[in-house]
Short mmCIF file of C-alpha atoms in Angstrom, two decimals:
data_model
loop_
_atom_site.label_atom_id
_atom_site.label_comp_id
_atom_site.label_asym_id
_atom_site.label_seq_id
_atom_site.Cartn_x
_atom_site.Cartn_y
_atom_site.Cartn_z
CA UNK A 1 14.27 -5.90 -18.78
CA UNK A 2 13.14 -2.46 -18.06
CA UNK A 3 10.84 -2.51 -21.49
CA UNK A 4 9.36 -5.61 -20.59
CA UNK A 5 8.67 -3.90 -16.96
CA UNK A 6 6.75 -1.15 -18.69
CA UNK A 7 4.67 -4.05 -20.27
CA UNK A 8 3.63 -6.19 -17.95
CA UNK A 9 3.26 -2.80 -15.30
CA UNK A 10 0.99 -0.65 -18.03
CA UNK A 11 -1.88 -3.14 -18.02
CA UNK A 12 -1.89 -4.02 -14.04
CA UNK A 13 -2.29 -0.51 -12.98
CA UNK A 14 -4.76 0.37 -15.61
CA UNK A 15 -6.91 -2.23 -14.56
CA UNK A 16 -6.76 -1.37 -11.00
CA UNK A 17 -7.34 2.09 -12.10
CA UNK A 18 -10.24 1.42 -13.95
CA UNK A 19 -11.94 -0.27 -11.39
CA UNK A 20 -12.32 -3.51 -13.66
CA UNK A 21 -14.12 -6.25 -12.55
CA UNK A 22 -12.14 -9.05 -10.47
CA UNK A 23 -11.20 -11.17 -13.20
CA UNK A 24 -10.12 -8.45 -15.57
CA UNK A 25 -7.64 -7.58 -12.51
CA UNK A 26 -6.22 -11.16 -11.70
CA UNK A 27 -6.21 -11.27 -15.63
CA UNK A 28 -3.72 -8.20 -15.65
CA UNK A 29 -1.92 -9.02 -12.62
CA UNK A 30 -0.62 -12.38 -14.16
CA UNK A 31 1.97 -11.37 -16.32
CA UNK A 32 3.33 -8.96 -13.38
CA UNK A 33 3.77 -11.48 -10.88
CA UNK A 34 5.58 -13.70 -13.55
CA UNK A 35 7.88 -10.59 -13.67
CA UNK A 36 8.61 -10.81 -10.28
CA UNK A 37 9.37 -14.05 -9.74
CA UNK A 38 12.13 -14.08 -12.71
CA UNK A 39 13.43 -10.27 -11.44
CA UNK A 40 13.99 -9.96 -7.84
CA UNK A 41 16.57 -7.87 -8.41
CA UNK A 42 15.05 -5.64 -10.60
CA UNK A 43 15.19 -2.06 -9.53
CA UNK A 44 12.08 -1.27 -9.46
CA UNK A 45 11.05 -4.99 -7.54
CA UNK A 46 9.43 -3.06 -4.93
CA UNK A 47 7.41 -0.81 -7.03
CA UNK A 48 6.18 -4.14 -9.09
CA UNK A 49 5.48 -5.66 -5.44
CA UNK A 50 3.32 -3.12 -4.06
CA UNK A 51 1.38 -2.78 -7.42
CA UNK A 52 0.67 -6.67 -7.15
CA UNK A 53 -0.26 -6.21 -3.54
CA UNK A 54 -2.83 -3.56 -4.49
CA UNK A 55 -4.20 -6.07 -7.43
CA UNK A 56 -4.87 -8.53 -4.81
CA UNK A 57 -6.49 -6.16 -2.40
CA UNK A 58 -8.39 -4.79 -5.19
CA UNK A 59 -9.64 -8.74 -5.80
CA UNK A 60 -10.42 -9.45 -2.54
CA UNK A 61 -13.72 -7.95 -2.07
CA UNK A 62 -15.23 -9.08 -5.00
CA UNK A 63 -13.88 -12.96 -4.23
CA UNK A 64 -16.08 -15.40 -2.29
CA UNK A 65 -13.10 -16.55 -0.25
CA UNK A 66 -11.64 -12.96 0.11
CA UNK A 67 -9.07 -13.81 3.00
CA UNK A 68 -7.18 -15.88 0.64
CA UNK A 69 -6.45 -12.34 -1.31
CA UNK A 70 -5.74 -10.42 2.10
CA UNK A 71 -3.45 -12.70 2.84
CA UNK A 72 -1.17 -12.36 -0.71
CA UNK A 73 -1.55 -8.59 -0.46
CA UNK A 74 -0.15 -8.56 2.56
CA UNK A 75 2.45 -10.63 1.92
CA UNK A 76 3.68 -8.55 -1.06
CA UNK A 77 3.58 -5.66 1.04
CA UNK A 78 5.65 -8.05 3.56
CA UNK A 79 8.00 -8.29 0.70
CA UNK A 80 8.05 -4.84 0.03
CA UNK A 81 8.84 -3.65 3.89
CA UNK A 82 12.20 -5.20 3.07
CA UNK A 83 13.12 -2.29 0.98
CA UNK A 84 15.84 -0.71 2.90
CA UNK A 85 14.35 2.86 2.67
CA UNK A 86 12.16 4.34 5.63
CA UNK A 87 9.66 5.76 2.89
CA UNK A 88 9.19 2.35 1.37
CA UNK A 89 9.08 0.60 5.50
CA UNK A 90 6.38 2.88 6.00
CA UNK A 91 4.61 2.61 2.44
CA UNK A 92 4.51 -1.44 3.25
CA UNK A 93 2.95 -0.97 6.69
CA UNK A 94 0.43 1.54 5.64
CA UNK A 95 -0.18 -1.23 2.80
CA UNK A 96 -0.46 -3.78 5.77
CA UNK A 97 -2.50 -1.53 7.27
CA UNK A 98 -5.16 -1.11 4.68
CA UNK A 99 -5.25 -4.70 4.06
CA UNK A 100 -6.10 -5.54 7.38
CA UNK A 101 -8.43 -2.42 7.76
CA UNK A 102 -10.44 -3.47 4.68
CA UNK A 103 -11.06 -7.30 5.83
CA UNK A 104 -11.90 -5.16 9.24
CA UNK A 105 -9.28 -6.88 11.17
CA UNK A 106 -8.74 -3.22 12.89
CA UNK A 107 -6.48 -4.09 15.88
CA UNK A 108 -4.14 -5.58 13.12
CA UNK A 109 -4.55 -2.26 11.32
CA UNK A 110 -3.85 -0.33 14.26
CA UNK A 111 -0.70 -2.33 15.13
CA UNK A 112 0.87 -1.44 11.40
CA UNK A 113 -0.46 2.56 11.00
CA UNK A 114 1.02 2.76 14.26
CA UNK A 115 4.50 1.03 12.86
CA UNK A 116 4.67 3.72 9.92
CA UNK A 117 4.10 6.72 12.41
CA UNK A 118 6.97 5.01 14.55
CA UNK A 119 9.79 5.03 11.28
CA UNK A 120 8.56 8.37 10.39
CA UNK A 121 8.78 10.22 14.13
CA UNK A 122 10.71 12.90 13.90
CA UNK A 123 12.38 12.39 9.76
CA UNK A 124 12.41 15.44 7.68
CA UNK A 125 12.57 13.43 4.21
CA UNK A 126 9.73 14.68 2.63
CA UNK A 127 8.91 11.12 1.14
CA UNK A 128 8.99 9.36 4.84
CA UNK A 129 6.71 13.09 6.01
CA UNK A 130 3.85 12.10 3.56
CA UNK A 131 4.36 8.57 4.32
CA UNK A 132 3.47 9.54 7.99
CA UNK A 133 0.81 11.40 7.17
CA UNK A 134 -0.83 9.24 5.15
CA UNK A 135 -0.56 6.73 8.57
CA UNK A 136 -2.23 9.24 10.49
CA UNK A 137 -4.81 9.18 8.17
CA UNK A 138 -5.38 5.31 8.05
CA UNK A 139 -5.03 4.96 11.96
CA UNK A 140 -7.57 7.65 12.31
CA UNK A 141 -10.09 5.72 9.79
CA UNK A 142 -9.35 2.60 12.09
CA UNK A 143 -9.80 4.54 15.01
CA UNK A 144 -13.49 5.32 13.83
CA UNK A 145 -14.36 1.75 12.85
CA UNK A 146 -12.71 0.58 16.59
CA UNK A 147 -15.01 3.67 17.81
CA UNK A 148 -12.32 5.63 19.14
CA UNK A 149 -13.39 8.87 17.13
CA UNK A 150 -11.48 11.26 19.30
CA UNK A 151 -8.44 10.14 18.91
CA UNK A 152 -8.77 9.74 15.27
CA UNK A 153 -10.02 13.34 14.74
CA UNK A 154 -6.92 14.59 16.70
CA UNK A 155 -4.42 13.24 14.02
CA UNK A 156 -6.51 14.61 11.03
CA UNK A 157 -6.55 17.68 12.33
CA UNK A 158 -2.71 17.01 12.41
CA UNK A 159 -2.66 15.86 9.45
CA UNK A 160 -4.63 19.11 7.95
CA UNK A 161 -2.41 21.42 10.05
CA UNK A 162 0.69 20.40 8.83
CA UNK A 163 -0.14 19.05 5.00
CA UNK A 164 -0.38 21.44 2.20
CA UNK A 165 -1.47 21.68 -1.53
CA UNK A 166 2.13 20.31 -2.85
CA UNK A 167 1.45 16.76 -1.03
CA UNK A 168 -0.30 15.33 -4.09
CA UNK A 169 -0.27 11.73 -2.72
CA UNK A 170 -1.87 12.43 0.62
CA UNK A 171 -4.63 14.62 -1.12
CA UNK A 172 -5.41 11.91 -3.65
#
């Protein structure tokens, strides 16, 4: 099972990495999702679910009926909020979060950047910390767009204060 993982995994996130073309991305994303449906239990499910979230968000702008892709990403990042980890909450509404804030529905946006800060106020697990932070960093981005730029630059310059060089996932 785990082999087969690595198979179907490999090809999904090299295409997203690669910044292929739409087609070459659904093309990739097949055999994943047929994973999925046959391995719910899996253990890493939720890792397969928010890579097949970010193929369909990676889709979407390049589709002539992109809210159709919006709305699968976000329900595989539904899917994945039902981890029972804060890190992996907080990685799903940050997901949510992009989703929304890149088919510019920015109140929705708001509403889910602000849900990841909430799980993460106050946890000292360094995976939940750089989840929050990378939530500060989305809300602030939909802050701009809803032209609130104060607020926004307040919680990057959180953000900077309190990040440093050994958070490789917020820098990247």
């Amino acid at each position: 099972q785990e082999l087969e993982y690595y198979r179907v995994l490999v090809p999904a996130k090299l295409a997203l990495n690669e910044g292929r073309q739409a087609q070459a991305v659904q093309d990739a994303g097949r055999p994943l999702r047929a994973f999925i449906e046959k391995n719910v239990g899996f253990w890493k499910y939720f890792e397969a679910v928010q890579v097949l979230g970010d193929i369909y968000l990676a889709i979407a702008p390049q589709e002539t009926a992109p809210a159709k892709y919006y709305d699968l990403a976000i329900h595989q990042y539904t899917a994945l909020g039902t981890a029972p980890w804060d890190d992996y909450k907080m990685r799903a509404a940050v997901a949510r979060g992009r989703a929304y804030h890149q088919g510019q529905k920015y109140s929705a946006a708001d509403g889910q950047f602000r849900q990841a800060i909430q799980i993460g106020n106050g946890k000292k697990d360094p995976l939940v910390v750089t989840q929050h932070r990378i939530a500060k960093v989305g809300l602030a981005d939909t802050l701009a767009k809803m032209k609130k730029p104060k607020e926004g630059i307040e919680l990057l310059n959180q953000v900077i204060k309190e990040a440093g060089p050994e958070d490789t996932e917020l820098h990247a």
